[in-house]
Coordinates of C-alpha atoms in Angstrom, one line a residue:
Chain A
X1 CA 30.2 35.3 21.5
X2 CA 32.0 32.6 23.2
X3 CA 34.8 30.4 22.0
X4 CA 34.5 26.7 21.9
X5 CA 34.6 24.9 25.3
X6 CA 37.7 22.8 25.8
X7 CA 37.6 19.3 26.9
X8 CA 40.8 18.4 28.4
X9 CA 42.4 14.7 29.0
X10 CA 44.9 13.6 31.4
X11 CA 47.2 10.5 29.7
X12 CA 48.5 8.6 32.0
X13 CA 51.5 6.5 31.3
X14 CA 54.5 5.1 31.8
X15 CA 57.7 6.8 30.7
X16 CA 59.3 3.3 30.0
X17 CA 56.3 1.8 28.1
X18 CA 56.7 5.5 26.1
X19 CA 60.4 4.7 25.5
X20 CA 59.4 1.0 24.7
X21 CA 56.5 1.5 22.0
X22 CA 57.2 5.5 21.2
X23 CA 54.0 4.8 17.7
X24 CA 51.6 3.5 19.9
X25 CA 51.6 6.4 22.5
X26 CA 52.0 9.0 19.6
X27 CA 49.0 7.2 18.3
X28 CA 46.9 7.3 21.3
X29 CA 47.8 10.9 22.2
X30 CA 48.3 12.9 19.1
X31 CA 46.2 10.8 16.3
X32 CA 43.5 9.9 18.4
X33 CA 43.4 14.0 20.0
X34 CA 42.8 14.5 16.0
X35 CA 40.6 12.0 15.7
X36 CA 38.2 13.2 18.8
X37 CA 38.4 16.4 17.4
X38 CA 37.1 15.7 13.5
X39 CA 33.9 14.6 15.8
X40 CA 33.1 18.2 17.5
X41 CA 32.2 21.6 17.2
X42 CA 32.2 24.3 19.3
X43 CA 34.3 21.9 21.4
X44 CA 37.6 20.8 21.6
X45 CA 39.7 17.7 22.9
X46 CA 43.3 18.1 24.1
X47 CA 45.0 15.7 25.4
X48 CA 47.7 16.5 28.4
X49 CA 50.8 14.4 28.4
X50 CA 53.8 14.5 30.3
X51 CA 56.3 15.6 28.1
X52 CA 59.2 17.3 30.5
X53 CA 59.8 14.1 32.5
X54 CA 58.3 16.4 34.8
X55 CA 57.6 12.5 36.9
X56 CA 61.2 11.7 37.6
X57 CA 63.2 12.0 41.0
X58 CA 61.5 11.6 43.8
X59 CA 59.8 15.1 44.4
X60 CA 55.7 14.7 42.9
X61 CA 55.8 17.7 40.5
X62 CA 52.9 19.9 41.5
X63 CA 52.6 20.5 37.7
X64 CA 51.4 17.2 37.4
X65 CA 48.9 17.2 39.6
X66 CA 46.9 20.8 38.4
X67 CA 47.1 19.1 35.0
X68 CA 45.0 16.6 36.6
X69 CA 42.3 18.8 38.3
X70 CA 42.2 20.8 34.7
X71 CA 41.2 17.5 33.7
X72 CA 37.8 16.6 32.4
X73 CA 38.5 12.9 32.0
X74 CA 41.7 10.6 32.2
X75 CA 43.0 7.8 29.5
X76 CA 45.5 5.5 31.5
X77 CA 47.9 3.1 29.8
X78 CA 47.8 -0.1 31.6
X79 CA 51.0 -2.0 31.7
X80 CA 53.1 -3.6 34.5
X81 CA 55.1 -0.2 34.5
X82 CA 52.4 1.7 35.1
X83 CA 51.0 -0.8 37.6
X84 CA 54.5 -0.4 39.5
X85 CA 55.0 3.3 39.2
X86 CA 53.9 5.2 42.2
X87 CA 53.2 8.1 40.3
X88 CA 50.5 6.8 37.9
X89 CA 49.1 5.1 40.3
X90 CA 49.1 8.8 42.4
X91 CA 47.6 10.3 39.0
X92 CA 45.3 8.0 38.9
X93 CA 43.9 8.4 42.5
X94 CA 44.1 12.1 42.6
X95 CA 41.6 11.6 39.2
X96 CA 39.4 9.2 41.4
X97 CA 39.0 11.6 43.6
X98 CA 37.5 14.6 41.3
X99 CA 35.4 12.2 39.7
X100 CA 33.8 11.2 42.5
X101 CA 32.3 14.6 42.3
X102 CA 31.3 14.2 39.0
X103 CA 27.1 13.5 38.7
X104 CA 26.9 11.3 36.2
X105 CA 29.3 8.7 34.3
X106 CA 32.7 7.4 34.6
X107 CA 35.5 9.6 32.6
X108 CA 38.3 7.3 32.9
X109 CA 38.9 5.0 29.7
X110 CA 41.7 2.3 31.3
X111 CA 43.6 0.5 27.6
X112 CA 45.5 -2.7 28.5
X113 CA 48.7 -1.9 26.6
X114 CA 50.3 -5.0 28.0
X115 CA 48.9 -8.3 29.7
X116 CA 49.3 -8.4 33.7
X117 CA 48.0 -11.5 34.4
X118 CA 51.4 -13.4 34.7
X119 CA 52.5 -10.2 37.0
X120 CA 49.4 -10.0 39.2
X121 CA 51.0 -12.6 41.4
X122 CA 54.0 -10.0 42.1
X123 CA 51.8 -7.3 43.0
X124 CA 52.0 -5.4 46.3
X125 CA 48.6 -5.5 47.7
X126 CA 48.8 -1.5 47.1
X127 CA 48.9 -2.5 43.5
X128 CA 46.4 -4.9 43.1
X129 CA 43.6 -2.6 44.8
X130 CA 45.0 0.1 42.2
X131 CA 44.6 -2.7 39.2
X132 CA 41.3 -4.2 40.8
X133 CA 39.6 -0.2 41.0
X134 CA 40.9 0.5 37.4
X135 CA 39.9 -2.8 35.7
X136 CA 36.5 -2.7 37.1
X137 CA 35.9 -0.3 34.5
X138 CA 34.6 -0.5 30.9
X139 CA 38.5 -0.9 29.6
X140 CA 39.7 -2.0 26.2
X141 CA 42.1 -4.7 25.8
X142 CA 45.1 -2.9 23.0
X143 CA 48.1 -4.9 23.4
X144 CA 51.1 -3.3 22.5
X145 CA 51.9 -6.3 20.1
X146 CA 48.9 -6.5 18.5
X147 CA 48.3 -2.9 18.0
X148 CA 51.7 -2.0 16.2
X149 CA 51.2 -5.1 13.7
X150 CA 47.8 -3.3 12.7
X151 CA 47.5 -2.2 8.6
X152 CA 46.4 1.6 8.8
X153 CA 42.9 1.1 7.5
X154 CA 42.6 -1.5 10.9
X155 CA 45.0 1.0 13.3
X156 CA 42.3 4.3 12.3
X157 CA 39.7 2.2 13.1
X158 CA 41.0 1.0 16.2
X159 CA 41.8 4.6 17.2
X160 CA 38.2 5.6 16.3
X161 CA 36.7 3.0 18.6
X162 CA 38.8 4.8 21.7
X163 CA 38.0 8.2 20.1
X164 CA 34.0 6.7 20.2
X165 CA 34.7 6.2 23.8
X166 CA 36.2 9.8 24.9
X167 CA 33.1 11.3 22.8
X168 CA 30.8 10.0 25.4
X169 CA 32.4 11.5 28.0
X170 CA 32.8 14.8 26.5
X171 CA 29.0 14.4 25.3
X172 CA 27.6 13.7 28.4
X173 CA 29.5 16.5 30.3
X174 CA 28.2 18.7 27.4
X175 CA 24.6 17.7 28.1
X176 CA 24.9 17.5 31.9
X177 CA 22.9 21.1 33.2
X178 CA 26.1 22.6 34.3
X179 CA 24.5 22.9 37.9
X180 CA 24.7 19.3 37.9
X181 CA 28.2 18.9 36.4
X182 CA 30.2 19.5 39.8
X183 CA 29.5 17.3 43.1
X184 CA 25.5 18.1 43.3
X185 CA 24.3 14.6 42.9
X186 CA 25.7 11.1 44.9
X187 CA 26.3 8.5 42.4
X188 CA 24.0 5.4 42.5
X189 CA 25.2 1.7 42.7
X190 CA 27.5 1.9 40.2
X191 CA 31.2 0.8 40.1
X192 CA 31.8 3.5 42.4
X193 CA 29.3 2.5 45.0
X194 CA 30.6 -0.8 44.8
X195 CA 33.9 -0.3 45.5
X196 CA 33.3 1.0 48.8
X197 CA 33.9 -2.5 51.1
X198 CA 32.2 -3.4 54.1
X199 CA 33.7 -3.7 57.3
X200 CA 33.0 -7.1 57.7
X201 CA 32.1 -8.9 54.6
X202 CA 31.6 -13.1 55.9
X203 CA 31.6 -15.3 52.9
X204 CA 28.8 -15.9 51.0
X205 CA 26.0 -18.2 51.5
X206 CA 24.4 -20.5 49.0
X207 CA 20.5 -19.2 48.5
X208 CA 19.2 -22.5 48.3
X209 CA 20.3 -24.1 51.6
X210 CA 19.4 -21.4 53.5
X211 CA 16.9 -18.8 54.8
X212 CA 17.5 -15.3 54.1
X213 CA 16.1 -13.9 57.3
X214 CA 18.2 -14.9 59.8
X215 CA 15.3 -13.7 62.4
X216 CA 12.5 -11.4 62.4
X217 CA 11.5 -10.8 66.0
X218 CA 8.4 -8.9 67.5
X219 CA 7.6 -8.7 71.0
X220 CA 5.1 -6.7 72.7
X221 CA 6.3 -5.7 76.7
X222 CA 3.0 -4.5 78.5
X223 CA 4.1 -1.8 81.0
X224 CA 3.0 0.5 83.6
X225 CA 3.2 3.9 83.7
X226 CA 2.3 6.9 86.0
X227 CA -0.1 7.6 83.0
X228 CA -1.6 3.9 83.0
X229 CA -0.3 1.6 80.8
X230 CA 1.4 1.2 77.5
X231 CA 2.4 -1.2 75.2
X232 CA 5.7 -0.8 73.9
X233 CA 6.6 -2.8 70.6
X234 CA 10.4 -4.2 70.1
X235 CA 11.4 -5.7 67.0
X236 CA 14.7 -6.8 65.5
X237 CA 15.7 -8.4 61.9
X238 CA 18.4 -10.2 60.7
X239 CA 19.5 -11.0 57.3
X240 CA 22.1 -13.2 55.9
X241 CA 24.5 -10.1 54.2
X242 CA 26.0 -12.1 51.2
X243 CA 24.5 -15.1 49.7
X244 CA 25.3 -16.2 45.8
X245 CA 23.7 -18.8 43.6
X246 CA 25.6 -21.1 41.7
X247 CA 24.5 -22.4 38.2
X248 CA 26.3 -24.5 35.8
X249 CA 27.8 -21.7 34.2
X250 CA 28.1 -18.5 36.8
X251 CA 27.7 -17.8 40.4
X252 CA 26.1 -14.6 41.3
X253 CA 26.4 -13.3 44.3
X254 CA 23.6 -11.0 46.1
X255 CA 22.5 -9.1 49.0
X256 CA 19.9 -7.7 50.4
X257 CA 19.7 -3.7 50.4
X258 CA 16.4 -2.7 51.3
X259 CA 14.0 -4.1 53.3
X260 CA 10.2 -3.0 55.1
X261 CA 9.0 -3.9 58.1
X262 CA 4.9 -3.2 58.9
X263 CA 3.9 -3.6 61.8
X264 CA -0.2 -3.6 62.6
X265 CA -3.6 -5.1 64.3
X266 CA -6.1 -6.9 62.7
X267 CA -8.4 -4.0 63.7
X268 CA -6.3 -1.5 62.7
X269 CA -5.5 0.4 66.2
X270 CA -3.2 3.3 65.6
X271 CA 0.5 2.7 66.3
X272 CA 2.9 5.3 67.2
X273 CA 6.3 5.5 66.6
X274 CA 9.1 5.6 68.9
X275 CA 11.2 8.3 67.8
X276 CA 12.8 9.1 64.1
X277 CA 15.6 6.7 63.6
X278 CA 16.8 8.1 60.8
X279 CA 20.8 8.5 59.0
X280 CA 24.1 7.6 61.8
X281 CA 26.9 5.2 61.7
X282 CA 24.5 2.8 63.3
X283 CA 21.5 3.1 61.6
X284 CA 19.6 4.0 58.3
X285 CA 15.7 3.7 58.9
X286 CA 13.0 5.8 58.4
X287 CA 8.9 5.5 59.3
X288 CA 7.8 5.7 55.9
X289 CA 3.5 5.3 55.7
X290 CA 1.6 2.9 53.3
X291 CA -1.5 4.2 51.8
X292 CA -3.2 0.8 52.6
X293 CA -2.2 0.9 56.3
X294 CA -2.2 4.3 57.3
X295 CA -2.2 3.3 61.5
X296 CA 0.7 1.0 61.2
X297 CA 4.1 1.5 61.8
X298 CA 6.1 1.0 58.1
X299 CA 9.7 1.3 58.8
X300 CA 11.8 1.0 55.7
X301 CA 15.4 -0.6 56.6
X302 CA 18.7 0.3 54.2
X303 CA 22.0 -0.6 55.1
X304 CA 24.0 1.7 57.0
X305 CA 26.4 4.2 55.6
X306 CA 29.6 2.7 54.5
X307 CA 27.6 -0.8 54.0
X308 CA 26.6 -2.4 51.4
X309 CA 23.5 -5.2 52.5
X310 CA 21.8 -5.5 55.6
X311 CA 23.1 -8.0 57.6
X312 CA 22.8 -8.5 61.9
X313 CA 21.0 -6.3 63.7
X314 CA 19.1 -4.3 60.9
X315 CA 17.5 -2.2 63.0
X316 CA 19.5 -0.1 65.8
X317 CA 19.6 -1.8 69.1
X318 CA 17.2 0.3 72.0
X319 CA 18.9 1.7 75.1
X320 CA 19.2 -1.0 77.9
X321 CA 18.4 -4.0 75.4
X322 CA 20.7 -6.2 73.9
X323 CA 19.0 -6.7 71.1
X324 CA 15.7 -5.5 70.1
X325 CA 15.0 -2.5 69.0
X326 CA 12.2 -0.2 70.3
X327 CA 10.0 0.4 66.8
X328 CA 6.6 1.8 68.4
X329 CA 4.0 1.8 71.5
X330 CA 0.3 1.9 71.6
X331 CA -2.1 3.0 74.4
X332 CA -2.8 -0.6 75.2
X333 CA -3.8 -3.2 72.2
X334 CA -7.3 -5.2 73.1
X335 CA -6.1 -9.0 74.9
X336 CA -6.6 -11.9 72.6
X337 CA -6.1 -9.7 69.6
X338 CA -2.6 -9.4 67.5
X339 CA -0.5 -7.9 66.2
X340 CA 1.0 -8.9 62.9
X341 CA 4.8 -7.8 61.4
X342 CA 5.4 -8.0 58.0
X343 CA 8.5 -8.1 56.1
X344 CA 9.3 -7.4 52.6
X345 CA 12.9 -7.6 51.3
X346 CA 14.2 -7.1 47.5
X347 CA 17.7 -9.2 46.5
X348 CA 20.4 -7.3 44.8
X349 CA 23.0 -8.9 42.9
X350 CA 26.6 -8.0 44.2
X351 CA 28.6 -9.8 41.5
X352 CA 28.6 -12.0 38.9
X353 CA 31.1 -14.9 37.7
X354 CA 31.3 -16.2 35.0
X355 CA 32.6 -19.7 35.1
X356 CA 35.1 -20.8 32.7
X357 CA 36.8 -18.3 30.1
X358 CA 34.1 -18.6 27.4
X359 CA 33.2 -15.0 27.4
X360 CA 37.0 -13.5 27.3
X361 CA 36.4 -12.4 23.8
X362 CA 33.3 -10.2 24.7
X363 CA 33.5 -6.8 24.7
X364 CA 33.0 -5.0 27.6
X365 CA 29.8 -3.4 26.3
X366 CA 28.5 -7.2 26.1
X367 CA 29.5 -7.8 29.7
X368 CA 28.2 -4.9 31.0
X369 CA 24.9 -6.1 29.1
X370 CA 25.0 -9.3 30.5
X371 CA 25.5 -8.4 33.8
X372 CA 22.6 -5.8 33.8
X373 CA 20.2 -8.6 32.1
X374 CA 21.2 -11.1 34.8
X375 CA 20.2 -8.1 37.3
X376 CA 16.7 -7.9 36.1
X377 CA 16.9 -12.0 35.7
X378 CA 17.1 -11.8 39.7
X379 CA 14.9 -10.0 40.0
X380 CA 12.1 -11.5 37.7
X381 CA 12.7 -15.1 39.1
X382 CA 13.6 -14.5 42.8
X383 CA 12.6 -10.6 43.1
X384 CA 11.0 -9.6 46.4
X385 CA 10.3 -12.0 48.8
X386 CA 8.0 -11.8 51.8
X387 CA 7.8 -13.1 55.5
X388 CA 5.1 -12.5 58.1
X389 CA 5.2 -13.2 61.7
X390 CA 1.8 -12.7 64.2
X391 CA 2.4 -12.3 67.8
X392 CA -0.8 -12.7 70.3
X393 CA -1.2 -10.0 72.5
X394 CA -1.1 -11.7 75.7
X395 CA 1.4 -9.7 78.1
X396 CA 0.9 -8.7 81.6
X397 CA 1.9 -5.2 82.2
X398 CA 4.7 -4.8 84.6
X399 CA 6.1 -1.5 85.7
X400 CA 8.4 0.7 83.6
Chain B
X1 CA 12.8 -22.2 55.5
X2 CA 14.9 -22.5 53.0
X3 CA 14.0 -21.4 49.0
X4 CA 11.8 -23.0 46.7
X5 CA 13.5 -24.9 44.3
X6 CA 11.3 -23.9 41.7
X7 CA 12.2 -20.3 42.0
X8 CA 16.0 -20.7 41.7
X9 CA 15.6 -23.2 39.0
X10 CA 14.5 -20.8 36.7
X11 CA 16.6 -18.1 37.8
X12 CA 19.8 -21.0 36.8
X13 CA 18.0 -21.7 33.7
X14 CA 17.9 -17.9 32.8
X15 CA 21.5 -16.8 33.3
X16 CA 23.2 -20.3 31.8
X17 CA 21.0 -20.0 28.7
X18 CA 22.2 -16.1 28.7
X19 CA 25.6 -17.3 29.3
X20 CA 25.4 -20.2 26.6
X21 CA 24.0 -17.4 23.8
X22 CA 26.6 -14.9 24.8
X23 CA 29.4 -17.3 24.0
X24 CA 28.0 -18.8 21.2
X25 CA 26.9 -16.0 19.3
X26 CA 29.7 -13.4 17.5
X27 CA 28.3 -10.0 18.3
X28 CA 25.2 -10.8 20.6
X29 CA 23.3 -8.0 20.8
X30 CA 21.2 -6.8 23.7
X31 CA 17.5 -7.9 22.3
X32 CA 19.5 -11.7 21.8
X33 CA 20.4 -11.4 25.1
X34 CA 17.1 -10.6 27.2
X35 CA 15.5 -13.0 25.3
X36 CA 17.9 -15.3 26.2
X37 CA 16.9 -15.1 29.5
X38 CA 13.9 -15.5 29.4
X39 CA 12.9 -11.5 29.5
X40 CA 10.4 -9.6 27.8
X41 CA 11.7 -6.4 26.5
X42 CA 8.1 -5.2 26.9
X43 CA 7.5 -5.4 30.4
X44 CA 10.5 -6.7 32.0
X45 CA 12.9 -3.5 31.8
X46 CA 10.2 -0.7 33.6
X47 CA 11.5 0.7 36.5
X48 CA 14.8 -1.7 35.7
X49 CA 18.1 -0.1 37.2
X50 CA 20.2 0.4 33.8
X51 CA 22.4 3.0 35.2
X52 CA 25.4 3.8 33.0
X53 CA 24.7 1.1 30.2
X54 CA 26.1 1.7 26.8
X55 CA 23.2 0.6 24.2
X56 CA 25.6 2.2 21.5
X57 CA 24.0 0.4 18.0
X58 CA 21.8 -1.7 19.7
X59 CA 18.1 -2.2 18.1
X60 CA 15.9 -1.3 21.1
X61 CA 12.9 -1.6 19.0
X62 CA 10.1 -3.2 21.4
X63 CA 11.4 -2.5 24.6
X64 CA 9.7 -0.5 27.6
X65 CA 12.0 1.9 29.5
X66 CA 9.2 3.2 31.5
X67 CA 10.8 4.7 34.4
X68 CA 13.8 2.7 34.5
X69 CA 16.9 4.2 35.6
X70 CA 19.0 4.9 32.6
X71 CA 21.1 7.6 34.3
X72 CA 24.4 8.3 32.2
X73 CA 23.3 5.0 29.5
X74 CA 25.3 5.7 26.2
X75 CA 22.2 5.4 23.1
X76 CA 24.1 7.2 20.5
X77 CA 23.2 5.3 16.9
X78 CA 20.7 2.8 18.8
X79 CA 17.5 2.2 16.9
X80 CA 14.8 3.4 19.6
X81 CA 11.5 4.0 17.2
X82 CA 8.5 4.0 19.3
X83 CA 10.5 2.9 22.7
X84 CA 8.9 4.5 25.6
X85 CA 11.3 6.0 28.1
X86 CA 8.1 7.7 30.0
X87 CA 9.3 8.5 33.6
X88 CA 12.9 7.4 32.9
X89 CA 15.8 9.0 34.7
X90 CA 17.3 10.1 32.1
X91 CA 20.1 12.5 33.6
X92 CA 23.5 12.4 31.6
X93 CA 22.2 9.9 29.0
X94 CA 23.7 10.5 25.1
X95 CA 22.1 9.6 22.1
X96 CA 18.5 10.6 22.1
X97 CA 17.0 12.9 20.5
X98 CA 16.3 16.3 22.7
X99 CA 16.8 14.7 26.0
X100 CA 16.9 18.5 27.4
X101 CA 15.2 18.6 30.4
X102 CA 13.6 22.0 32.1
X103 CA 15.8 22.8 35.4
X104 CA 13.0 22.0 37.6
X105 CA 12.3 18.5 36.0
X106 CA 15.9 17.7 35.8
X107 CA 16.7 13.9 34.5
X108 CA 13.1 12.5 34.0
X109 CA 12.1 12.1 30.5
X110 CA 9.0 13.5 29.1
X111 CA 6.0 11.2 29.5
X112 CA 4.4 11.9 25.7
X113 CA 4.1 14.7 23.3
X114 CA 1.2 15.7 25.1
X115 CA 3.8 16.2 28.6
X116 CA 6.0 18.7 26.2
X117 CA 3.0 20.2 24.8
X118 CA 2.0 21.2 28.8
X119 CA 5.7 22.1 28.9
X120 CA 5.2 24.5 26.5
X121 CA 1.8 25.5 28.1
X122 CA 3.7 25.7 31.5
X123 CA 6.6 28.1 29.8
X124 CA 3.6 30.4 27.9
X125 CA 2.0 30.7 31.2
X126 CA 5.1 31.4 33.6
X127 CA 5.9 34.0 31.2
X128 CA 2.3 35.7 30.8
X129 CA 2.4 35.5 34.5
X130 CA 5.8 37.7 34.4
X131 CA 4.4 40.4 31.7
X132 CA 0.8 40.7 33.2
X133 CA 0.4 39.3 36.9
X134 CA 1.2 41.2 40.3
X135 CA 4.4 39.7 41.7
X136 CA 4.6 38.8 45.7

């Protein structure tokens, strides 16, 4: 028979916002570990907390940081000392980085102790990125003034509503197939994914004044070979990477993540393709085959790794072009005829803001809502938009 | 070419009536808030990207999760009588009732009863294939 499984919480905080409101920490660590517990069996919650000022001095306590790979999920304390301390924000990285691995969920639950609005201005830019990645996240807003003024009935249910937090975390590790629970699956376009920042990110571009599709280019060269001749079919895209649309009340900004390109005759000649593009730095496309076309050449077209929304040059420039990209060849297509390219390309919203402050009171869960419902509102109303070009096939071969 | 004005007029119309409810209502819940923008929880949220959402006490009665993404989503206490979640990614979500998929169909929700009853077909078979057939 085996024992209960233990879930295990890092607390990140600062030792001066300990020594400042001494209740409230108690009350997030000790109650609330009580709290979590009256919830489970055949689990347990611990909650890990500094307690040897073992973060002091200038040598980083390898203590510390096993306590945070024992970890199953993180509660951090924001204030502007914890904002400041290299430490936490060390803690907090080093937990980034283990849940990264993690399948499914986020398992870090960020509670504003104190307002740092008035000190974001006075951040390093080190700092901000820190405050930026931790606020992104479904936090709760417990200011250290509020929260000590609480009656108990008020303060336990305030507690609860944290505790109802950790309890998802520990539920869906519980429920995850434990060959899933370690670094088996990528995580999707969540917060994570987001995160990541293009290279080159140009500013937005207002939907409505504008064209997506920068170009979509299709050119057949004719040539001659020692085999006869072949037709050899370039084609390039280009998207505008960030546009937004702005309403009386929010802008949202989108992108463009995946796109297909089919290319085909009338009469349906068989297309070949060039060679398997597939995953590098420079490219992410793959010949994919529709059931409709089965002769044409269906490339689909995602943004390359590290990117975020196709943008210039979706598809990977050809050897000794500067431009165009070599997609597929055919053993000569029939004069007069052509040969058609059509592009599909679905929007994805980026962000969303919210002008004004008339939804500061929300919860989180709300937002989150909101945001998702405005997702599906994108792509209901705008969704997936189409372009076709035709090209006549009227080249004269020339040698290769 | 630039975008018909049609399209993002509705799309505007959508989010600042969403907005507008949001801030005028105390506790909006999620059905106030599709509706809001002009979705239809029965057809509008298929194969809708939900990833992580936390439904916690919503009242999903009437809406079609048919193979949305609703990886990690957060259902505990929701009302979700007679919602469908048929071909839903349903890897790390908490709060439905015996969400416990088979190793080999890890994540994606059971289309019916009749899909668990060929489960349990597929597990009687499997193991009457282990006690009586030849192994390779």
């Amino acid at each position: 028979m085996t024992g209960p499984t233990t879930f295990r919480c890092f607390f990140s905080y600062a030792h001066h916002d300990q020594a400042t409101d001494p209740v409230m920490v108690t009350a997030l660590t000790e109650e609330l570990e009580l709290r979590v517990n009256a919830h489970l069996a055949n689990a347990r919650f611990e909650i890990w907390k500094d307690t040897h000022q073992l973060r002091t001095g200038d040598r980083w306590d390898e203590r510390i940081e096993a306590a945070i790979r024992d970890s199953h999920m993180m509660i951090v304390l924001l204030s502007p000392r914890w904002i400041e301390s290299d430490y936490c924000r060390k803690e907090y990285a080093i937990f980034e980085e283990i849940e990264k691995d993690m399948a499914v969920g986020e398992y870090v639950a960020p509670l504003v102790a104190r307002g740092l609005e008035k000190q974001e201005p006075h951040l390093t830019p080190q700092q901000r990125e820190v405050l930026e990645r931790v606020t992104e996240r479904q936090y709760r807003r417990l200011l250290a003034t509020e929260f000590l003024q609480l009656a108990e009935p008020q303060r336990a249910l305030t507690i609860d509503l944290i505790a109802d937090d950790l309890l998802a975390m520990i539920e869906r590790r519980r429920r995850l197939p434990s060959n899933l629970q370690n670094g088996t699956l990528r995580r999707g376009a969540g917060k994570a994914a987001r995160r990541q920042r293009a290279e080159f990110s140009p500013l937005p571009i207002n939907y409505e004044h504008v064209d997506p599709v920068i170009a979509l280019d299709l050119i057949i060269h004719r040539e001659r070979t020692s085999d006869g001749e072949r037709d050899n079919i370039y084609a390039q895209v280009e998207f505008h990477e960030h546009l937004f649309i702005e309403t009386r009340k929010a802008r949202v900004d989108f992108s463009i993540r995946r796109a297909h390109l089919t290319i085909f005759t009338p009469e349906g000649e068989s297309l070949q393709h060039s060679k398997d593009f597939g995953v590098t730095p420079e490219t992410s496309v793959f010949y994919v085959r529709r059931h409709d076309k089965p002769d044409a050449l269906c490339l689909a077209i995602q943004p390359t790794p590290g990117r975020e929304a196709l943008g210039a040059l979706a598809l990977p420039v050809a050897e000794n072009q500067n431009r165009l990209a070599l997609v597929g060849s055919s053993s000569t297509i029939q004069p007069s005829r052509e040969v058609t390219g059509e592009l599909s390309y679905t929007l994805s919203t980026t962000d969303i803001h919210i002008l004004g402050d008339g939804l500061t009171r929300l919860s989180h869960q709300t937002l989150m809502q909101l945001e998702y419902i405005i997702r599906i509102a994108l792509k209901k109303h705008v969704g997936m938009t189409d372009r076709t070009v035709r090209i006549p096939v009227t080249g004269q071969a020339t040698n290769a | 070419m630039t975008q018909s004005p049609m399209t993002v007029k509705k799309f505007a119309q959508a989010v600042d009536s969403l907005v507008t409810q949001a801030a005028n209502t105390a506790h909006p819940t999620f059905l106030q808030l599709a509706l809001s923008a002009g979705l239809d929880p029965a057809t509008d949220f298929r194969e809708a990207a939900l990833r992580d959402i936390d439904l916690r006490d919503q009242d999903l009665t009437g809406f079609d999760f048919t193979g949305a993404d609703l990886t990690g989503a957060d259902f505990r206490r929701a009302k979700i009588d007679g919602v469908s979640f048929a071909g839903a990614q349903l890897l790390g979500t908490i709060g439905l009732p015996s969400v416990e998929p088979a190793a080999d169909e890890v994540g994606v929700a059971p289309l019916s009863i009749w899909s668990k009853v060929l489960g349990w077909l597929r597990c009687r078979w499997r193991l009457i294939g282990r006690i009586g057939g030849p192994t390779a």
